[in-house]
Amino acid sequence: MHIDPLERTWVVVVGLLTAMMLGVIFYTAWSGDIHPPSNVEVIDSTRLHLTEEFAEDNLGARTQPDGSVRVAMVATRYGFYPQHIEVPVDTPITFRFATPDSLHGLHIPGTNVDTMVIPGFVSEVNTVLQNTGTFPMYCNEYCGLGHHDMWSRVTITPKQG
């Protein structure tokens, strides 16, 4: 089989560039201690509504015995459920999200709550919200034609004395 010398040169150049890019990626991951997230929690997306935590009646914010708040939400085309939640200021909050359909993102502006919601996994964010008020919660991953309508609200209330 005859290979033109110019074509052989380009095959070698592309092979070297590919090896160099992989080397940079692996070196950066190793030197920066970058690794996949631990504590990955899987869930059957097709049976999401049948689970205890993400059943429709159990969604929303619930105060735990230790005073912290646990929020369970479902992100689905094209909305978050429940549409509105209330949580207290200066309280440890655990947000737990799941989706039955496609990749979504979740962001609450002005806070550190920003995560991806991936089908088959539970996304968890632990935070303490510092400012009272009502904030939007919107999807920041394009999820389809109705993506622009996918938002919800979070009201951060003063602590009850």
CSV table of N, CA and C in Angstrom, one decimal, residues 13-150:
chain,number,residue,atom,x,y,z
A,13,VAL,N,2.1,14.2,12.5
A,13,VAL,CA,1.8,15.5,13.2
A,13,VAL,C,0.5,15.4,14.0
A,14,VAL,N,-0.6,14.9,13.4
A,14,VAL,CA,-1.8,14.8,14.2
A,14,VAL,C,-1.7,13.8,15.3
A,15,GLY,N,-1.0,12.7,15.2
A,15,GLY,CA,-0.7,11.8,16.3
A,15,GLY,C,0.1,12.4,17.4
A,16,LEU,N,1.1,13.2,17.1
A,16,LEU,CA,1.9,13.9,18.1
A,16,LEU,C,1.0,15.0,18.8
A,17,LEU,N,0.2,15.7,18.0
A,17,LEU,CA,-0.6,16.7,18.7
A,17,LEU,C,-1.7,16.1,19.6
A,18,THR,N,-2.2,14.9,19.2
A,18,THR,CA,-3.2,14.2,20.1
A,18,THR,C,-2.5,13.7,21.3
A,19,ALA,N,-1.3,13.2,21.2
A,19,ALA,CA,-0.6,12.7,22.4
A,19,ALA,C,-0.2,13.8,23.3
A,20,MET,N,0.2,15.0,22.7
A,20,MET,CA,0.5,16.1,23.5
A,20,MET,C,-0.7,16.7,24.3
A,21,MET,N,-1.9,16.7,23.6
A,21,MET,CA,-3.1,17.2,24.3
A,21,MET,C,-3.5,16.3,25.4
A,22,LEU,N,-3.5,15.0,25.2
A,22,LEU,CA,-3.8,14.0,26.2
A,22,LEU,C,-2.8,14.1,27.4
A,23,GLY,N,-1.5,14.3,27.1
A,23,GLY,CA,-0.5,14.5,28.1
A,23,GLY,C,-0.8,15.7,29.0
A,24,VAL,N,-1.2,16.8,28.4
A,24,VAL,CA,-1.6,18.1,29.1
A,24,VAL,C,-2.8,17.8,30.0
A,25,ILE,N,-3.8,17.1,29.4
A,25,ILE,CA,-5.0,16.9,30.2
A,25,ILE,C,-4.7,16.0,31.4
A,26,PHE,N,-4.0,14.9,31.2
A,26,PHE,CA,-3.6,14.1,32.4
A,26,PHE,C,-2.7,14.7,33.4
A,27,TYR,N,-1.7,15.5,32.9
A,27,TYR,CA,-0.8,16.2,33.8
A,27,TYR,C,-1.6,17.3,34.6
A,28,THR,N,-2.5,18.0,34.0
A,28,THR,CA,-3.3,19.0,34.7
A,28,THR,C,-4.2,18.4,35.7
A,29,ALA,N,-4.8,17.2,35.3
A,29,ALA,CA,-5.7,16.5,36.3
A,29,ALA,C,-4.9,16.0,37.5
A,30,TRP,N,-3.7,15.5,37.2
A,30,TRP,CA,-2.9,14.9,38.3
A,30,TRP,C,-2.3,16.0,39.2
A,31,SER,N,-1.8,17.1,38.6
A,31,SER,CA,-1.2,18.2,39.4
A,31,SER,C,-2.2,19.0,40.1
A,32,GLY,N,-3.4,19.1,39.6
A,32,GLY,CA,-4.5,19.9,40.2
A,32,GLY,C,-5.3,19.1,41.1
A,33,ASP,N,-5.0,17.8,41.3
A,33,ASP,CA,-5.8,16.9,42.1
A,33,ASP,C,-7.3,16.9,41.6
A,34,ILE,N,-7.5,16.9,40.3
A,34,ILE,CA,-8.9,16.9,39.8
A,34,ILE,C,-9.3,15.4,39.6
A,35,HIS,N,-10.5,15.1,40.1
A,35,HIS,CA,-11.0,13.7,40.0
A,35,HIS,C,-12.5,13.8,39.9
A,36,PRO,N,-13.1,12.7,39.5
A,36,PRO,CA,-14.6,12.7,39.5
A,36,PRO,C,-15.1,12.8,40.9
A,37,PRO,N,-16.3,13.4,41.0
A,37,PRO,CA,-16.9,13.6,42.4
A,37,PRO,C,-17.1,12.2,43.1
A,38,SER,N,-16.9,12.3,44.4
A,38,SER,CA,-17.1,11.1,45.2
A,38,SER,C,-18.6,11.2,45.7
A,39,ASN,N,-19.0,10.2,46.4
A,39,ASN,CA,-20.3,10.1,47.0
A,39,ASN,C,-21.4,10.2,45.9
A,40,VAL,N,-21.1,9.6,44.8
A,40,VAL,CA,-22.1,9.6,43.7
A,40,VAL,C,-23.3,8.7,44.1
A,41,GLU,N,-24.5,9.3,44.1
A,41,GLU,CA,-25.7,8.6,44.5
A,41,GLU,C,-26.5,8.4,43.2
A,42,VAL,N,-26.8,7.2,42.9
A,42,VAL,CA,-27.6,6.9,41.7
A,42,VAL,C,-29.0,6.7,42.1
A,43,ILE,N,-29.9,6.9,41.1
A,43,ILE,CA,-31.3,6.7,41.3
A,43,ILE,C,-31.9,6.3,39.9
A,44,ASP,N,-33.0,5.5,40.0
A,44,ASP,CA,-33.6,5.1,38.7
A,44,ASP,C,-34.6,6.2,38.3
A,45,SER,N,-34.2,6.9,37.2
A,45,SER,CA,-34.9,8.0,36.7
A,45,SER,C,-36.3,7.6,36.3
A,46,THR,N,-36.5,6.4,35.8
A,46,THR,CA,-37.8,6.0,35.3
A,46,THR,C,-38.8,5.8,36.5
A,47,ARG,N,-38.3,5.6,37.7
A,47,ARG,CA,-39.2,5.4,38.9
A,47,ARG,C,-39.0,6.5,39.9
A,48,LEU,N,-38.6,7.6,39.4
A,48,LEU,CA,-38.3,8.7,40.3
A,48,LEU,C,-39.5,9.1,41.2
A,49,HIS,N,-40.7,9.2,40.5
A,49,HIS,CA,-41.9,9.6,41.2
A,49,HIS,C,-42.4,8.5,42.2
A,50,LEU,N,-41.8,7.3,42.2
A,50,LEU,CA,-42.2,6.3,43.1
A,50,LEU,C,-41.3,6.2,44.3
A,51,THR,N,-40.2,7.0,44.3
A,51,THR,CA,-39.2,6.9,45.4
A,51,THR,C,-39.8,7.7,46.6
A,52,GLU,N,-39.4,7.4,47.8
A,52,GLU,CA,-39.9,8.1,48.9
A,52,GLU,C,-39.5,9.6,48.9
A,53,GLU,N,-38.3,9.9,48.6
A,53,GLU,CA,-37.8,11.2,48.7
A,53,GLU,C,-38.4,12.2,47.6
A,54,PHE,N,-38.5,11.6,46.4
A,54,PHE,CA,-38.9,12.5,45.3
A,54,PHE,C,-40.3,12.3,44.8
A,55,ALA,N,-41.1,11.6,45.6
A,55,ALA,CA,-42.5,11.6,45.3
A,55,ALA,C,-43.1,13.0,45.5
A,56,GLU,N,-44.2,13.3,44.7
A,56,GLU,CA,-44.7,14.6,44.7
A,56,GLU,C,-45.1,15.2,46.0
A,57,ASP,N,-45.6,14.4,46.9
A,57,ASP,CA,-46.0,14.8,48.2
A,57,ASP,C,-44.9,15.1,49.1
A,58,ASN,N,-43.7,14.6,48.8
A,58,ASN,CA,-42.5,14.8,49.7
A,58,ASN,C,-41.6,15.9,49.2
A,59,LEU,N,-41.9,16.5,48.1
A,59,LEU,CA,-41.0,17.6,47.6
A,59,LEU,C,-41.1,18.8,48.4
A,60,GLY,N,-40.0,19.6,48.4
A,60,GLY,CA,-40.0,20.9,49.1
A,60,GLY,C,-39.0,20.9,50.3
A,61,ALA,N,-39.2,21.9,51.1
A,61,ALA,CA,-38.2,22.1,52.3
A,61,ALA,C,-38.8,21.5,53.5
A,62,ARG,N,-37.9,20.7,54.2
A,62,ARG,CA,-38.3,20.1,55.5
A,62,ARG,C,-37.2,20.4,56.5
A,63,THR,N,-37.6,20.8,57.7
A,63,THR,CA,-36.7,21.0,58.8
A,63,THR,C,-36.3,19.7,59.4
A,64,GLN,N,-35.0,19.5,59.6
A,64,GLN,CA,-34.5,18.2,60.2
A,64,GLN,C,-34.5,18.4,61.7
A,65,PRO,N,-34.4,17.3,62.4
A,65,PRO,CA,-34.3,17.3,63.9
A,65,PRO,C,-33.1,18.2,64.4
A,66,ASP,N,-32.0,18.3,63.7
A,66,ASP,CA,-30.9,19.1,64.1
A,66,ASP,C,-31.0,20.6,63.8
A,67,GLY,N,-32.1,21.0,63.2
A,67,GLY,CA,-32.4,22.4,62.8
A,67,GLY,C,-32.0,22.7,61.4
A,68,SER,N,-31.3,21.9,60.7
A,68,SER,CA,-31.0,22.1,59.3
A,68,SER,C,-32.2,21.9,58.4
A,69,VAL,N,-32.1,22.3,57.2
A,69,VAL,CA,-33.2,22.2,56.3
A,69,VAL,C,-32.8,21.3,55.1
A,70,ARG,N,-33.6,20.4,54.7
A,70,ARG,CA,-33.4,19.5,53.6
A,70,ARG,C,-34.4,19.8,52.5
A,71,VAL,N,-34.0,20.2,51.3
A,71,VAL,CA,-34.9,20.5,50.2
A,71,VAL,C,-34.8,19.4,49.1
A,72,ALA,N,-35.9,18.9,48.8
A,72,ALA,CA,-35.9,17.9,47.7
A,72,ALA,C,-36.7,18.5,46.5
A,73,MET,N,-36.1,18.5,45.4
A,73,MET,CA,-36.7,19.1,44.2
A,73,MET,C,-36.5,18.2,43.0
A,74,VAL,N,-37.4,18.3,42.0
A,74,VAL,CA,-37.3,17.6,40.8
A,74,VAL,C,-37.2,18.6,39.6
A,75,ALA,N,-36.2,18.5,38.8
A,75,ALA,CA,-36.1,19.3,37.6
A,75,ALA,C,-36.6,18.5,36.4
A,76,THR,N,-37.6,19.0,35.7
A,76,THR,CA,-38.1,18.3,34.6
A,76,THR,C,-38.5,19.3,33.5
A,77,ARG,N,-38.7,18.8,32.3
A,77,ARG,CA,-39.0,19.7,31.2
A,77,ARG,C,-40.4,20.3,31.5
A,78,TYR,N,-40.6,21.5,31.5
A,78,TYR,CA,-39.7,22.6,31.6
A,78,TYR,C,-40.0,23.4,32.9
A,79,GLY,N,-39.6,22.8,34.0
A,79,GLY,CA,-39.9,23.4,35.3
A,79,GLY,C,-39.2,22.7,36.4
A,80,PHE,N,-39.2,23.4,37.6
A,80,PHE,CA,-38.7,22.8,38.8
A,80,PHE,C,-40.0,22.6,39.7
A,81,TYR,N,-40.0,21.5,40.4
A,81,TYR,CA,-41.1,21.2,41.3
A,81,TYR,C,-40.5,20.9,42.7
A,82,PRO,N,-41.1,21.6,43.7
A,82,PRO,CA,-42.1,22.6,43.7
A,82,PRO,C,-41.6,23.9,43.0
A,83,GLN,N,-42.6,24.7,42.6
A,83,GLN,CA,-42.3,26.0,41.9
A,83,GLN,C,-41.7,27.1,42.8
A,84,HIS,N,-42.0,26.9,44.1
A,84,HIS,CA,-41.6,28.0,45.1
A,84,HIS,C,-41.2,27.3,46.4
A,85,ILE,N,-40.1,27.6,47.0
A,85,ILE,CA,-39.7,27.1,48.3
A,85,ILE,C,-39.3,28.2,49.2
A,86,GLU,N,-39.5,28.0,50.5
A,86,GLU,CA,-39.1,29.0,51.5
A,86,GLU,C,-38.1,28.3,52.4
A,87,VAL,N,-36.9,29.0,52.6
A,87,VAL,CA,-35.9,28.4,53.6
A,87,VAL,C,-35.5,29.6,54.5
A,88,PRO,N,-35.0,29.3,55.7
A,88,PRO,CA,-34.6,30.3,56.6
A,88,PRO,C,-33.1,30.7,56.3
A,89,VAL,N,-32.9,32.0,56.6
A,89,VAL,CA,-31.5,32.5,56.5
A,89,VAL,C,-30.6,31.9,57.5
A,90,ASP,N,-29.3,31.9,57.2
A,90,ASP,CA,-28.2,31.5,58.2
A,90,ASP,C,-28.5,30.1,58.8
A,91,THR,N,-29.0,29.2,58.0
A,91,THR,CA,-29.3,27.8,58.4
A,91,THR,C,-28.6,26.9,57.4
A,92,PRO,N,-28.0,25.8,57.9
A,92,PRO,CA,-27.5,24.8,56.9
A,92,PRO,C,-28.6,24.2,56.1
A,93,ILE,N,-28.4,24.3,54.8
A,93,ILE,CA,-29.4,23.7,53.9
A,93,ILE,C,-28.8,22.7,53.0
A,94,THR,N,-29.5,21.6,52.8
A,94,THR,CA,-29.0,20.6,51.8
A,94,THR,C,-30.1,20.6,50.7
A,95,PHE,N,-29.7,21.0,49.5
A,95,PHE,CA,-30.5,20.9,48.3
A,95,PHE,C,-30.3,19.6,47.7
A,96,ARG,N,-31.3,18.8,47.4
A,96,ARG,CA,-31.2,17.5,46.6
A,96,ARG,C,-32.1,17.6,45.4
A,97,PHE,N,-31.5,17.4,44.3
A,97,PHE,CA,-32.2,17.5,43.0
A,97,PHE,C,-32.1,16.2,42.2
A,98,ALA,N,-33.1,15.8,41.5
A,98,ALA,CA,-33.1,14.7,40.6
A,98,ALA,C,-34.0,15.1,39.4
A,99,THR,N,-33.7,14.4,38.3
A,99,THR,CA,-34.5,14.6,37.0
A,99,THR,C,-34.9,13.3,36.4
A,100,PRO,N,-36.1,13.2,35.9
A,100,PRO,CA,-36.5,12.0,35.2
A,100,PRO,C,-36.2,12.0,33.7
A,101,ASP,N,-35.8,13.2,33.1
A,101,ASP,CA,-35.8,13.2,31.6
A,101,ASP,C,-34.4,13.6,31.0
A,102,SER,N,-33.9,14.8,31.2
A,102,SER,CA,-32.7,15.1,30.5
A,102,SER,C,-31.8,16.0,31.4
A,103,LEU,N,-30.6,16.3,30.9
A,103,LEU,CA,-29.7,17.1,31.6
A,103,LEU,C,-30.2,18.5,31.9
A,104,HIS,N,-30.1,18.9,33.1
A,104,HIS,CA,-30.6,20.3,33.5
A,104,HIS,C,-29.4,20.9,34.4
A,105,GLY,N,-29.5,22.2,34.5
A,105,GLY,CA,-28.6,22.9,35.4
A,105,GLY,C,-29.4,23.7,36.4
A,106,LEU,N,-28.9,24.1,37.5
A,106,LEU,CA,-29.6,24.8,38.5
A,106,LEU,C,-28.7,25.9,39.0
A,107,HIS,N,-29.2,27.1,39.1
A,107,HIS,CA,-28.4,28.2,39.6
A,107,HIS,C,-29.4,29.2,40.4
A,108,ILE,N,-28.9,29.6,41.5
A,108,ILE,CA,-29.6,30.7,42.3
A,108,ILE,C,-28.6,31.8,42.3
A,109,PRO,N,-28.9,32.9,41.6
A,109,PRO,CA,-28.0,34.1,41.6
A,109,PRO,C,-27.7,34.6,42.9
A,110,GLY,N,-26.5,35.0,43.2
A,110,GLY,CA,-26.1,35.6,44.4
A,110,GLY,C,-25.8,34.6,45.5
A,111,THR,N,-25.8,33.3,45.2
A,111,THR,CA,-25.5,32.3,46.2
A,111,THR,C,-24.4,31.4,45.5
A,112,ASN,N,-24.0,30.4,46.3
A,112,ASN,CA,-23.1,29.4,45.7
A,112,ASN,C,-23.8,28.2,45.2
A,113,VAL,N,-25.1,28.2,45.1
A,113,VAL,CA,-25.9,27.1,44.6
A,113,VAL,C,-25.9,27.1,43.0
A,114,ASP,N,-25.1,26.2,42.5
A,114,ASP,CA,-25.0,26.1,41.0
A,114,ASP,C,-24.5,24.6,40.8
A,115,THR,N,-25.4,23.8,40.2
A,115,THR,CA,-25.0,22.4,39.9
A,115,THR,C,-25.7,21.9,38.7
A,116,MET,N,-25.2,20.8,38.2
A,116,MET,CA,-25.9,20.1,37.1
A,116,MET,C,-26.8,19.0,37.7
A,117,VAL,N,-27.9,18.8,37.0
A,117,VAL,CA,-28.8,17.7,37.4
A,117,VAL,C,-28.8,16.7,36.3
A,118,ILE,N,-28.3,15.5,36.6
A,118,ILE,CA,-28.0,14.5,35.5
A,118,ILE,C,-29.0,13.4,35.7
A,119,PRO,N,-29.7,12.9,34.7
A,119,PRO,CA,-30.6,11.8,34.8
A,119,PRO,C,-29.8,10.5,35.4
A,120,GLY,N,-30.4,9.9,36.4
A,120,GLY,CA,-29.8,8.7,37.0
A,120,GLY,C,-29.0,9.0,38.2
A,121,PHE,N,-28.8,10.3,38.6
A,121,PHE,CA,-28.0,10.7,39.7
A,121,PHE,C,-28.8,11.7,40.6
A,122,VAL,N,-28.4,11.7,41.8
A,122,VAL,CA,-29.0,12.8,42.7
A,122,VAL,C,-27.9,13.8,42.9
A,123,SER,N,-28.2,15.1,42.6
A,123,SER,CA,-27.3,16.2,42.8
A,123,SER,C,-27.5,16.8,44.2
A,124,GLU,N,-26.5,17.0,44.9
A,124,GLU,CA,-26.6,17.5,46.3
A,124,GLU,C,-25.7,18.7,46.4
A,125,VAL,N,-26.3,19.8,47.0
A,125,VAL,CA,-25.5,21.0,47.3
A,125,VAL,C,-25.8,21.4,48.8
A,126,ASN,N,-24.7,21.6,49.5
A,126,ASN,CA,-24.9,22.0,50.9
A,126,ASN,C,-24.5,23.5,51.0
A,127,THR,N,-25.3,24.3,51.6
A,127,THR,CA,-25.0,25.7,51.7
A,127,THR,C,-25.6,26.4,52.9
A,128,VAL,N,-25.2,27.6,53.2
A,128,VAL,CA,-25.9,28.5,54.1
A,128,VAL,C,-26.2,29.8,53.4
A,129,LEU,N,-27.5,30.1,53.2
A,129,LEU,CA,-27.8,31.3,52.5
A,129,LEU,C,-27.8,32.5,53.5
A,130,GLN,N,-27.2,33.6,53.0
A,130,GLN,CA,-26.9,34.7,53.9
A,130,GLN,C,-27.9,35.9,53.8
A,131,ASN,N,-28.5,36.1,52.7
A,131,ASN,CA,-29.4,37.3,52.5
A,131,ASN,C,-30.8,36.9,52.3
A,132,THR,N,-31.7,37.7,53.0
A,132,THR,CA,-33.1,37.4,52.9
A,132,THR,C,-33.7,38.0,51.6
A,133,GLY,N,-34.8,37.5,51.1
A,133,GLY,CA,-35.4,38.0,49.9
A,133,GLY,C,-35.9,36.9,49.0
A,134,THR,N,-36.4,37.2,47.9
A,134,THR,CA,-36.9,36.2,47.0
A,134,THR,C,-36.0,36.2,45.8
A,135,PHE,N,-35.5,35.1,45.4
A,135,PHE,CA,-34.5,34.9,44.3
A,135,PHE,C,-35.0,34.0,43.3
A,136,PRO,N,-34.6,34.2,42.0
A,136,PRO,CA,-35.0,33.2,41.0
A,136,PRO,C,-34.1,32.0,41.1
A,137,MET,N,-34.6,30.9,40.7
A,137,MET,CA,-33.8,29.7,40.5
A,137,MET,C,-34.0,29.2,39.1
A,138,TYR,N,-33.0,29.2,38.3
A,138,TYR,CA,-33.3,28.9,36.9
A,138,TYR,C,-32.3,27.8,36.4
A,139,CYS,N,-32.7,27.2,35.3
A,139,CYS,CA,-31.9,26.2,34.6
A,139,CYS,C,-30.8,26.9,33.8
A,140,ASN,N,-29.6,26.5,33.9
A,140,ASN,CA,-28.5,27.1,33.2
A,140,ASN,C,-27.9,26.1,32.2
A,141,GLU,N,-28.5,25.0,31.9
A,141,GLU,CA,-28.1,24.1,30.9
A,141,GLU,C,-29.2,24.0,29.9
A,142,TYR,N,-28.9,24.2,28.6
A,142,TYR,CA,-29.9,24.1,27.6
A,142,TYR,C,-30.5,22.7,27.6
A,143,CYS,N,-31.9,22.7,27.8
A,143,CYS,CA,-32.5,21.4,28.0
A,143,CYS,C,-33.6,21.1,26.9
A,144,GLY,N,-33.8,22.0,26.0
A,144,GLY,CA,-34.8,21.8,25.0
A,144,GLY,C,-35.5,23.1,24.6
A,145,LEU,N,-36.5,23.0,23.8
A,145,LEU,CA,-37.2,24.2,23.3
A,145,LEU,C,-37.9,25.1,24.4
A,146,GLY,N,-38.3,24.5,25.5
A,146,GLY,CA,-38.9,25.3,26.6
A,146,GLY,C,-37.9,25.7,27.7
A,147,HIS,N,-36.7,25.6,27.4
A,147,HIS,CA,-35.6,25.9,28.4
A,147,HIS,C,-35.8,27.3,29.0
A,148,HIS,N,-36.2,28.3,28.2
A,148,HIS,CA,-36.3,29.7,28.7
A,148,HIS,C,-37.4,29.8,29.7
A,149,ASP,N,-38.4,28.9,29.8
A,149,ASP,CA,-39.4,28.9,30.8
A,149,ASP,C,-39.1,28.2,32.1
A,150,MET,N,-37.9,27.6,32.1
A,150,MET,CA,-37.6,26.7,33.3
A,150,MET,C,-37.0,27.5,34.4
